[in-house]
Amino acid sequence: MSIKMLALKFILLMAVCGISSAVQGGGMSNIGLALSSMCVFVYSLFPMVVLLMLVCAGLVYAGGQILGAETRSRANVWATAMLTGALIGVLIISLAPTVLSYMYGTEGYFDWQNCNFGE
């Protein structure tokens, strides 16, 4: 079993445990609380992850420029992938609150200051 498959199974297990504990306690009110706490966690972690990806992309690109042609081309691909990943992350974090609020039933309402998906 590869590390990627093991990591995916761990993430799915954590998601299932989180959802099941939210549903057991109080139903929809706990799901809203779980969404709000997940929102706070993501918004606090996100800037660090994007900055780290951008810095690593720059380091990989710069490191590839001092090596041979084949390594330079691989470094360009890796740096581009990291930059693209960071930009897609920015897109996801920008659209996720609106999509989640529609799914939760608050018709697009989202309190940005408190990460609140309700009235």
mmCIF file of N, CA and C in Angstrom:
data_model
loop_
_atom_site.group_PDB
_atom_site.id
_atom_site.type_symbol
_atom_site.label_atom_id
_atom_site.label_comp_id
_atom_site.label_asym_id
_atom_site.label_seq_id
_atom_site.Cartn_x
_atom_site.Cartn_y
_atom_site.Cartn_z
ATOM 1 N N MET A 1 0.847 -1.172 0.000
ATOM 2 C CA MET A 1 0.000 0.000 0.000
ATOM 3 C C MET A 1 0.898 1.244 0.000
ATOM 4 N N SER A 2 0.597 2.142 -0.891
ATOM 5 C CA SER A 2 1.430 3.331 -1.024
ATOM 6 C C SER A 2 1.082 4.360 0.056
ATOM 7 N N ILE A 3 1.988 5.295 0.229
ATOM 8 C CA ILE A 3 1.796 6.358 1.218
ATOM 9 C C ILE A 3 0.610 7.243 0.826
ATOM 10 N N LYS A 4 0.458 7.503 -0.475
ATOM 11 C CA LYS A 4 -0.652 8.354 -0.920
ATOM 12 C C LYS A 4 -1.997 7.720 -0.586
ATOM 13 N N MET A 5 -2.107 6.408 -0.820
ATOM 14 C CA MET A 5 -3.362 5.722 -0.534
ATOM 15 C C MET A 5 -3.631 5.702 0.967
ATOM 16 N N LEU A 6 -2.593 5.503 1.754
ATOM 17 C CA LEU A 6 -2.745 5.507 3.202
ATOM 18 C C LEU A 6 -3.165 6.884 3.710
ATOM 19 N N ALA A 7 -2.575 7.938 3.160
ATOM 20 C CA ALA A 7 -2.944 9.299 3.553
ATOM 21 C C ALA A 7 -4.385 9.607 3.161
ATOM 22 N N LEU A 8 -4.800 9.165 1.977
ATOM 23 C CA LEU A 8 -6.179 9.386 1.540
ATOM 24 C C LEU A 8 -7.163 8.674 2.460
ATOM 25 N N LYS A 9 -6.845 7.437 2.837
ATOM 26 C CA LYS A 9 -7.726 6.702 3.746
ATOM 27 C C LYS A 9 -7.805 7.383 5.110
ATOM 28 N N PHE A 10 -6.690 7.919 5.586
ATOM 29 C CA PHE A 10 -6.687 8.622 6.872
ATOM 30 C C PHE A 10 -7.557 9.873 6.811
ATOM 31 N N ILE A 11 -7.439 10.631 5.732
ATOM 32 C CA ILE A 11 -8.240 11.849 5.584
ATOM 33 C C ILE A 11 -9.726 11.509 5.505
ATOM 34 N N LEU A 12 -10.070 10.462 4.753
ATOM 35 C CA LEU A 12 -11.470 10.060 4.661
ATOM 36 C C LEU A 12 -12.000 9.576 6.005
ATOM 37 N N LEU A 13 -11.177 8.844 6.767
ATOM 38 C CA LEU A 13 -11.587 8.388 8.089
ATOM 39 C C LEU A 13 -11.843 9.566 9.020
ATOM 40 N N MET A 14 -10.979 10.566 8.968
ATOM 41 C CA MET A 14 -11.168 11.745 9.810
ATOM 42 C C MET A 14 -12.443 12.498 9.416
ATOM 43 N N ALA A 15 -12.722 12.571 8.123
ATOM 44 C CA ALA A 15 -13.938 13.245 7.663
ATOM 45 C C ALA A 15 -15.187 12.505 8.133
ATOM 46 N N VAL A 16 -15.170 11.174 8.028
ATOM 47 C CA VAL A 16 -16.321 10.381 8.464
ATOM 48 C C VAL A 16 -16.523 10.514 9.967
ATOM 49 N N CYS A 17 -15.432 10.492 10.733
ATOM 50 C CA CYS A 17 -15.547 10.656 12.193
ATOM 51 C C CYS A 17 -16.109 12.025 12.547
ATOM 52 N N GLY A 18 -15.681 13.047 11.854
ATOM 53 C CA GLY A 18 -16.188 14.389 12.123
ATOM 54 C C GLY A 18 -17.657 14.528 11.800
ATOM 55 N N ILE A 19 -18.068 13.969 10.676
ATOM 56 C CA ILE A 19 -19.477 14.053 10.286
ATOM 57 C C ILE A 19 -20.348 13.240 11.232
ATOM 58 N N SER A 20 -19.892 12.032 11.590
ATOM 59 C CA SER A 20 -20.713 11.198 12.468
ATOM 60 C C SER A 20 -20.854 11.808 13.858
ATOM 61 N N SER A 21 -19.799 12.433 14.372
ATOM 62 C CA SER A 21 -19.925 13.063 15.689
ATOM 63 C C SER A 21 -20.824 14.293 15.626
ATOM 64 N N ALA A 22 -20.829 14.993 14.511
ATOM 65 C CA ALA A 22 -21.701 16.158 14.369
ATOM 66 C C ALA A 22 -23.165 15.743 14.293
ATOM 67 N N VAL A 23 -23.437 14.641 13.611
ATOM 68 C CA VAL A 23 -24.818 14.201 13.448
ATOM 69 C C VAL A 23 -25.348 13.584 14.736
ATOM 70 N N GLN A 24 -24.509 12.874 15.486
ATOM 71 C CA GLN A 24 -24.966 12.217 16.711
ATOM 72 C C GLN A 24 -25.446 13.204 17.760
ATOM 73 N N GLY A 25 -24.714 14.279 17.936
ATOM 74 C CA GLY A 25 -24.999 15.193 19.038
ATOM 75 C C GLY A 25 -26.272 15.995 18.878
ATOM 76 N N GLY A 26 -26.473 16.648 17.752
ATOM 77 C CA GLY A 26 -27.634 17.517 17.672
ATOM 78 C C GLY A 26 -28.095 17.786 16.263
ATOM 79 N N GLY A 27 -27.651 17.030 15.323
ATOM 80 C CA GLY A 27 -28.132 17.177 13.962
ATOM 81 C C GLY A 27 -27.593 18.400 13.262
ATOM 82 N N MET A 28 -28.504 19.164 12.663
ATOM 83 C CA MET A 28 -28.109 20.274 11.802
ATOM 84 C C MET A 28 -27.405 21.395 12.556
ATOM 85 N N SER A 29 -27.727 21.613 13.813
ATOM 86 C CA SER A 29 -27.050 22.682 14.546
ATOM 87 C C SER A 29 -25.578 22.351 14.743
ATOM 88 N N ASN A 30 -25.269 21.082 14.985
ATOM 89 C CA ASN A 30 -23.869 20.699 15.132
ATOM 90 C C ASN A 30 -23.138 20.696 13.800
ATOM 91 N N ILE A 31 -23.844 20.430 12.716
ATOM 92 C CA ILE A 31 -23.200 20.503 11.405
ATOM 93 C C ILE A 31 -22.826 21.950 11.097
ATOM 94 N N GLY A 32 -23.699 22.883 11.441
ATOM 95 C CA GLY A 32 -23.365 24.297 11.266
ATOM 96 C C GLY A 32 -22.184 24.709 12.117
ATOM 97 N N LEU A 33 -22.124 24.192 13.338
ATOM 98 C CA LEU A 33 -20.987 24.472 14.215
ATOM 99 C C LEU A 33 -19.706 23.865 13.651
ATOM 100 N N ALA A 34 -19.814 22.653 13.099
ATOM 101 C CA ALA A 34 -18.639 22.016 12.494
ATOM 102 C C ALA A 34 -18.164 22.801 11.275
ATOM 103 N N LEU A 35 -19.099 23.281 10.461
ATOM 104 C CA LEU A 35 -18.717 24.100 9.308
ATOM 105 C C LEU A 35 -18.041 25.391 9.747
ATOM 106 N N SER A 36 -18.554 26.003 10.795
ATOM 107 C CA SER A 36 -17.953 27.247 11.278
ATOM 108 C C SER A 36 -16.552 27.021 11.826
ATOM 109 N N SER A 37 -16.360 25.943 12.585
ATOM 110 C CA SER A 37 -15.025 25.678 13.128
ATOM 111 C C SER A 37 -14.056 25.275 12.027
ATOM 112 N N MET A 38 -14.544 24.542 11.016
ATOM 113 C CA MET A 38 -13.690 24.204 9.884
ATOM 114 C C MET A 38 -13.300 25.472 9.121
ATOM 115 N N CYS A 39 -14.232 26.388 9.004
ATOM 116 C CA CYS A 39 -13.970 27.652 8.317
ATOM 117 C C CYS A 39 -12.888 28.449 9.031
ATOM 118 N N VAL A 40 -12.981 28.534 10.352
ATOM 119 C CA VAL A 40 -11.972 29.256 11.125
ATOM 120 C C VAL A 40 -10.610 28.603 10.956
ATOM 121 N N PHE A 41 -10.568 27.275 10.994
ATOM 122 C CA PHE A 41 -9.308 26.551 10.832
ATOM 123 C C PHE A 41 -8.698 26.799 9.457
ATOM 124 N N VAL A 42 -9.520 26.702 8.420
ATOM 125 C CA VAL A 42 -9.012 26.877 7.055
ATOM 126 C C VAL A 42 -8.538 28.307 6.834
ATOM 127 N N TYR A 43 -9.313 29.285 7.306
ATOM 128 C CA TYR A 43 -8.917 30.676 7.108
ATOM 129 C C TYR A 43 -7.664 31.049 7.889
ATOM 130 N N SER A 44 -7.408 30.377 9.002
ATOM 131 C CA SER A 44 -6.180 30.668 9.742
ATOM 132 C C SER A 44 -4.978 29.949 9.153
ATOM 133 N N LEU A 45 -5.184 28.785 8.549
ATOM 134 C CA LEU A 45 -4.081 28.007 7.991
ATOM 135 C C LEU A 45 -3.759 28.401 6.553
ATOM 136 N N PHE A 46 -4.738 28.874 5.828
ATOM 137 C CA PHE A 46 -4.602 29.096 4.389
ATOM 138 C C PHE A 46 -3.493 30.065 3.983
ATOM 139 N N PRO A 47 -3.366 31.229 4.590
ATOM 140 C CA PRO A 47 -2.300 32.143 4.141
ATOM 141 C C PRO A 47 -0.899 31.558 4.300
ATOM 142 N N MET A 48 -0.694 30.788 5.357
ATOM 143 C CA MET A 48 0.619 30.171 5.556
ATOM 144 C C MET A 48 0.915 29.129 4.489
ATOM 145 N N VAL A 49 -0.088 28.344 4.123
ATOM 146 C CA VAL A 49 0.109 27.303 3.114
ATOM 147 C C VAL A 49 0.391 27.923 1.751
ATOM 148 N N VAL A 50 -0.356 28.958 1.387
ATOM 149 C CA VAL A 50 -0.134 29.614 0.096
ATOM 150 C C VAL A 50 1.249 30.248 0.044
ATOM 151 N N LEU A 51 1.636 30.923 1.110
ATOM 152 C CA LEU A 51 2.960 31.535 1.148
ATOM 153 C C LEU A 51 4.054 30.483 1.062
ATOM 154 N N LEU A 52 3.886 29.378 1.765
ATOM 155 C CA LEU A 52 4.867 28.299 1.716
ATOM 156 C C LEU A 52 4.970 27.708 0.312
ATOM 157 N N MET A 53 3.835 27.524 -0.354
ATOM 158 C CA MET A 53 3.870 26.990 -1.720
ATOM 159 C C MET A 53 4.552 27.957 -2.679
ATOM 160 N N LEU A 54 4.297 29.243 -2.534
ATOM 161 C CA LEU A 54 4.933 30.224 -3.412
ATOM 162 C C LEU A 54 6.440 30.295 -3.177
ATOM 163 N N VAL A 55 6.860 30.262 -1.916
ATOM 164 C CA VAL A 55 8.293 30.293 -1.610
ATOM 165 C C VAL A 55 8.976 29.027 -2.114
ATOM 166 N N CYS A 56 8.351 27.881 -1.898
ATOM 167 C CA CYS A 56 8.930 26.621 -2.383
ATOM 168 C C CYS A 56 8.999 26.595 -3.906
ATOM 169 N N ALA A 57 7.987 27.134 -4.572
ATOM 170 C CA ALA A 57 8.023 27.189 -6.035
ATOM 171 C C ALA A 57 9.192 28.044 -6.505
ATOM 172 N N GLY A 58 9.408 29.168 -5.854
ATOM 173 C CA GLY A 58 10.546 30.019 -6.211
ATOM 174 C C GLY A 58 11.876 29.345 -5.950
ATOM 175 N N LEU A 59 11.985 28.647 -4.823
ATOM 176 C CA LEU A 59 13.233 27.944 -4.511
ATOM 177 C C LEU A 59 13.512 26.809 -5.492
ATOM 178 N N VAL A 60 12.475 26.062 -5.846
ATOM 179 C CA VAL A 60 12.650 24.970 -6.807
ATOM 180 C C VAL A 60 13.043 25.522 -8.167
ATOM 181 N N TYR A 61 12.397 26.593 -8.588
ATOM 182 C CA TYR A 61 12.733 27.200 -9.875
ATOM 183 C C TYR A 61 14.170 27.720 -9.869
ATOM 184 N N ALA A 62 14.549 28.421 -8.809
ATOM 185 C CA ALA A 62 15.911 28.973 -8.730
ATOM 186 C C ALA A 62 16.944 27.862 -8.645
ATOM 187 N N GLY A 63 16.638 26.823 -7.885
ATOM 188 C CA GLY A 63 17.567 25.701 -7.790
ATOM 189 C C GLY A 63 17.733 24.971 -9.108
ATOM 190 N N GLY A 64 16.671 24.887 -9.876
ATOM 191 C CA GLY A 64 16.747 24.213 -11.170
ATOM 192 C C GLY A 64 17.553 24.983 -12.195
ATOM 193 N N GLN A 65 17.640 26.285 -12.045
ATOM 194 C CA GLN A 65 18.361 27.101 -13.022
ATOM 195 C C GLN A 65 19.869 26.909 -12.954
ATOM 196 N N ILE A 66 20.379 26.451 -11.833
ATOM 197 C CA ILE A 66 21.830 26.270 -11.729
ATOM 198 C C ILE A 66 22.261 24.851 -12.075
ATOM 199 N N LEU A 67 21.314 23.970 -12.382
ATOM 200 C CA LEU A 67 21.630 22.582 -12.704
ATOM 201 C C LEU A 67 21.536 22.365 -14.209
ATOM 202 N N GLY A 68 21.622 21.120 -14.626
ATOM 203 C CA GLY A 68 21.613 20.790 -16.046
ATOM 204 C C GLY A 68 20.265 21.022 -16.702
ATOM 205 N N ALA A 69 20.236 20.806 -18.025
ATOM 206 C CA ALA A 69 19.035 21.108 -18.813
ATOM 207 C C ALA A 69 17.853 20.226 -18.418
ATOM 208 N N GLU A 70 18.098 18.941 -18.207
ATOM 209 C CA GLU A 70 16.990 18.047 -17.865
ATOM 210 C C GLU A 70 16.420 18.381 -16.483
ATOM 211 N N THR A 71 17.290 18.640 -15.536
ATOM 212 C CA THR A 71 16.841 19.004 -14.194
ATOM 213 C C THR A 71 16.159 20.366 -14.206
ATOM 214 N N ARG A 72 16.640 21.268 -15.040
ATOM 215 C CA ARG A 72 16.017 22.585 -15.153
ATOM 216 C C ARG A 72 14.585 22.456 -15.650
ATOM 217 N N SER A 73 14.373 21.604 -16.642
ATOM 218 C CA SER A 73 13.016 21.450 -17.169
ATOM 219 C C SER A 73 12.096 20.801 -16.138
ATOM 220 N N ARG A 74 12.607 19.830 -15.376
ATOM 221 C CA ARG A 74 11.791 19.216 -14.327
ATOM 222 C C ARG A 74 11.474 20.231 -13.220
ATOM 223 N N ALA A 75 12.447 21.057 -12.881
ATOM 224 C CA ALA A 75 12.227 22.074 -11.848
ATOM 225 C C ALA A 75 11.181 23.088 -12.302
ATOM 226 N N ASN A 76 11.195 23.435 -13.584
ATOM 227 C CA ASN A 76 10.171 24.348 -14.110
ATOM 228 C C ASN A 76 8.777 23.744 -13.978
ATOM 229 N N VAL A 77 8.666 22.443 -14.265
ATOM 230 C CA VAL A 77 7.372 21.765 -14.157
ATOM 231 C C VAL A 77 6.914 21.740 -12.702
ATOM 232 N N TRP A 78 7.814 21.419 -11.790
ATOM 233 C CA TRP A 78 7.452 21.363 -10.372
ATOM 234 C C TRP A 78 7.063 22.741 -9.847
ATOM 235 N N ALA A 79 7.821 23.747 -10.219
ATOM 236 C CA ALA A 79 7.516 25.102 -9.757
ATOM 237 C C ALA A 79 6.176 25.579 -10.314
ATOM 238 N N THR A 80 5.917 25.258 -11.570
ATOM 239 C CA THR A 80 4.634 25.628 -12.167
ATOM 240 C C THR A 80 3.485 24.909 -11.472
ATOM 241 N N ALA A 81 3.690 23.639 -11.130
ATOM 242 C CA ALA A 81 2.646 22.882 -10.428
ATOM 243 C C ALA A 81 2.371 23.480 -9.052
ATOM 244 N N MET A 82 3.410 23.896 -8.342
ATOM 245 C CA MET A 82 3.204 24.510 -7.027
ATOM 246 C C MET A 82 2.489 25.849 -7.146
ATOM 247 N N LEU A 83 2.868 26.634 -8.132
ATOM 248 C CA LEU A 83 2.217 27.925 -8.346
ATOM 249 C C LEU A 83 0.751 27.736 -8.723
ATOM 250 N N THR A 84 0.483 26.774 -9.598
ATOM 251 C CA THR A 84 -0.894 26.485 -9.993
ATOM 252 C C THR A 84 -1.707 25.990 -8.801
ATOM 253 N N GLY A 85 -1.104 25.142 -7.971
ATOM 254 C CA GLY A 85 -1.791 24.661 -6.774
ATOM 255 C C GLY A 85 -2.153 25.787 -5.827
ATOM 256 N N ALA A 86 -1.244 26.733 -5.666
ATOM 257 C CA ALA A 86 -1.526 27.875 -4.795
ATOM 258 C C ALA A 86 -2.666 28.724 -5.359
ATOM 259 N N LEU A 87 -2.666 28.936 -6.661
ATOM 260 C CA LEU A 87 -3.728 29.746 -7.275
ATOM 261 C C LEU A 87 -5.080 29.043 -7.220
ATOM 262 N N ILE A 88 -5.091 27.726 -7.425
ATOM 263 C CA ILE A 88 -6.342 26.975 -7.312
ATOM 264 C C ILE A 88 -6.839 27.004 -5.871
ATOM 265 N N GLY A 89 -5.921 26.952 -4.911
ATOM 266 C CA GLY A 89 -6.308 27.074 -3.504
ATOM 267 C C GLY A 89 -6.960 28.408 -3.203
ATOM 268 N N VAL A 90 -6.415 29.476 -3.771
ATOM 269 C CA VAL A 90 -7.014 30.804 -3.586
ATOM 270 C C VAL A 90 -8.419 30.833 -4.182
ATOM 271 N N LEU A 91 -8.592 30.217 -5.339
ATOM 272 C CA LEU A 91 -9.910 30.161 -5.967
ATOM 273 C C LEU A 91 -10.897 29.374 -5.106
ATOM 274 N N ILE A 92 -10.453 28.240 -4.577
ATOM 275 C CA ILE A 92 -11.334 27.421 -3.745
ATOM 276 C C ILE A 92 -11.726 28.165 -2.473
ATOM 277 N N ILE A 93 -10.767 28.796 -1.825
ATOM 278 C CA ILE A 93 -11.070 29.484 -0.564
ATOM 279 C C ILE A 93 -11.966 30.700 -0.810
ATOM 280 N N SER A 94 -11.931 31.237 -2.019
ATOM 281 C CA SER A 94 -12.799 32.371 -2.339
ATOM 282 C C SER A 94 -14.233 31.928 -2.612
ATOM 283 N N LEU A 95 -14.401 30.756 -3.228
ATOM 284 C CA LEU A 95 -15.734 30.298 -3.617
ATOM 285 C C LEU A 95 -16.404 29.391 -2.590
ATOM 286 N N ALA A 96 -15.632 28.737 -1.738
ATOM 287 C CA ALA A 96 -16.187 27.746 -0.815
ATOM 288 C C ALA A 96 -17.250 28.299 0.132
ATOM 289 N N PRO A 97 -17.077 29.468 0.740
ATOM 290 C CA PRO A 97 -18.122 29.940 1.661
ATOM 291 C C PRO A 97 -19.477 30.141 0.994
ATOM 292 N N THR A 98 -19.466 30.664 -0.211
ATOM 293 C CA THR A 98 -20.732 30.879 -0.913
ATOM 294 C C THR A 98 -21.394 29.553 -1.254
ATOM 295 N N VAL A 99 -20.614 28.606 -1.762
ATOM 296 C CA VAL A 99 -21.161 27.295 -2.122
ATOM 297 C C VAL A 99 -21.679 26.579 -0.881
ATOM 298 N N LEU A 100 -20.914 26.612 0.207
ATOM 299 C CA LEU A 100 -21.350 25.944 1.432
ATOM 300 C C LEU A 100 -22.588 26.596 2.025
ATOM 301 N N SER A 101 -22.691 27.904 1.927
ATOM 302 C CA SER A 101 -23.879 28.554 2.482
ATOM 303 C C SER A 101 -25.125 28.205 1.672
ATOM 304 N N TYR A 102 -24.988 28.044 0.355
ATOM 305 C CA TYR A 102 -26.129 27.591 -0.441
ATOM 306 C C TYR A 102 -26.485 26.153 -0.092
ATOM 307 N N MET A 103 -25.472 25.309 0.126
ATOM 308 C CA MET A 103 -25.739 23.918 0.482
ATOM 309 C C MET A 103 -26.373 23.821 1.868
ATOM 310 N N TYR A 104 -25.959 24.687 2.773
ATOM 311 C CA TYR A 104 -26.482 24.666 4.139
ATOM 312 C C TYR A 104 -27.877 25.284 4.219
ATOM 313 N N GLY A 105 -28.251 26.029 3.203
ATOM 314 C CA GLY A 105 -29.610 26.551 3.142
ATOM 315 C C GLY A 105 -29.769 27.985 3.563
ATOM 316 N N THR A 106 -28.698 28.756 3.581
ATOM 317 C CA THR A 106 -28.818 30.157 3.981
ATOM 318 C C THR A 106 -28.763 31.089 2.781
ATOM 319 N N GLU A 107 -28.948 30.559 1.584
ATOM 320 C CA GLU A 107 -29.040 31.322 0.340
ATOM 321 C C GLU A 107 -27.916 32.323 0.150
ATOM 322 N N GLY A 108 -26.710 31.899 0.324
ATOM 323 C CA GLY A 108 -25.569 32.744 0.029
ATOM 324 C C GLY A 108 -25.116 33.644 1.145
ATOM 325 N N TYR A 109 -25.816 33.628 2.290
ATOM 326 C CA TYR A 109 -25.403 34.483 3.399
ATOM 327 C C TYR A 109 -24.206 33.858 4.095
ATOM 328 N N PHE A 110 -23.186 34.664 4.357
ATOM 329 C CA PHE A 110 -22.002 34.187 5.071
ATOM 330 C C PHE A 110 -21.405 35.340 5.844
ATOM 331 N N ASP A 111 -21.265 35.180 7.142
ATOM 332 C CA ASP A 111 -20.660 36.196 8.002
ATOM 333 C C ASP A 111 -19.146 36.007 7.965
ATOM 334 N N TRP A 112 -18.447 36.852 7.219
ATOM 335 C CA TRP A 112 -17.007 36.701 7.012
ATOM 336 C C TRP A 112 -16.203 36.909 8.285
ATOM 337 N N GLN A 113 -16.664 37.754 9.185
ATOM 338 C CA GLN A 113 -15.887 38.036 10.390
ATOM 339 C C GLN A 113 -15.917 36.873 11.376
ATOM 340 N N ASN A 114 -17.036 36.180 11.459
ATOM 341 C CA ASN A 114 -17.193 35.132 12.469
ATOM 342 C C ASN A 114 -17.268 33.734 11.885
ATOM 343 N N CYS A 115 -17.157 33.589 10.572
ATOM 344 C CA CYS A 115 -17.319 32.286 9.912
ATOM 345 C C CYS A 115 -18.640 31.652 10.322
ATOM 346 N N ASN A 116 -19.722 32.391 10.171
ATOM 347 C CA ASN A 116 -21.030 31.939 10.598
ATOM 348 C C ASN A 116 -21.905 31.686 9.378
ATOM 349 N N PHE A 117 -22.410 30.455 9.253
ATOM 350 C CA PHE A 117 -23.268 30.083 8.135
ATOM 351 C C PHE A 117 -24.734 30.139 8.539
ATOM 352 N N GLY A 118 -25.179 31.181 9.128
ATOM 353 C CA GLY A 118 -26.570 31.246 9.561
ATOM 354 C C GLY A 118 -27.088 32.659 9.535
ATOM 355 N N GLU A 119 -28.179 32.878 10.274
ATOM 356 C CA GLU A 119 -28.786 34.205 10.303
ATOM 357 C C GLU A 119 -27.903 35.176 11.009
#
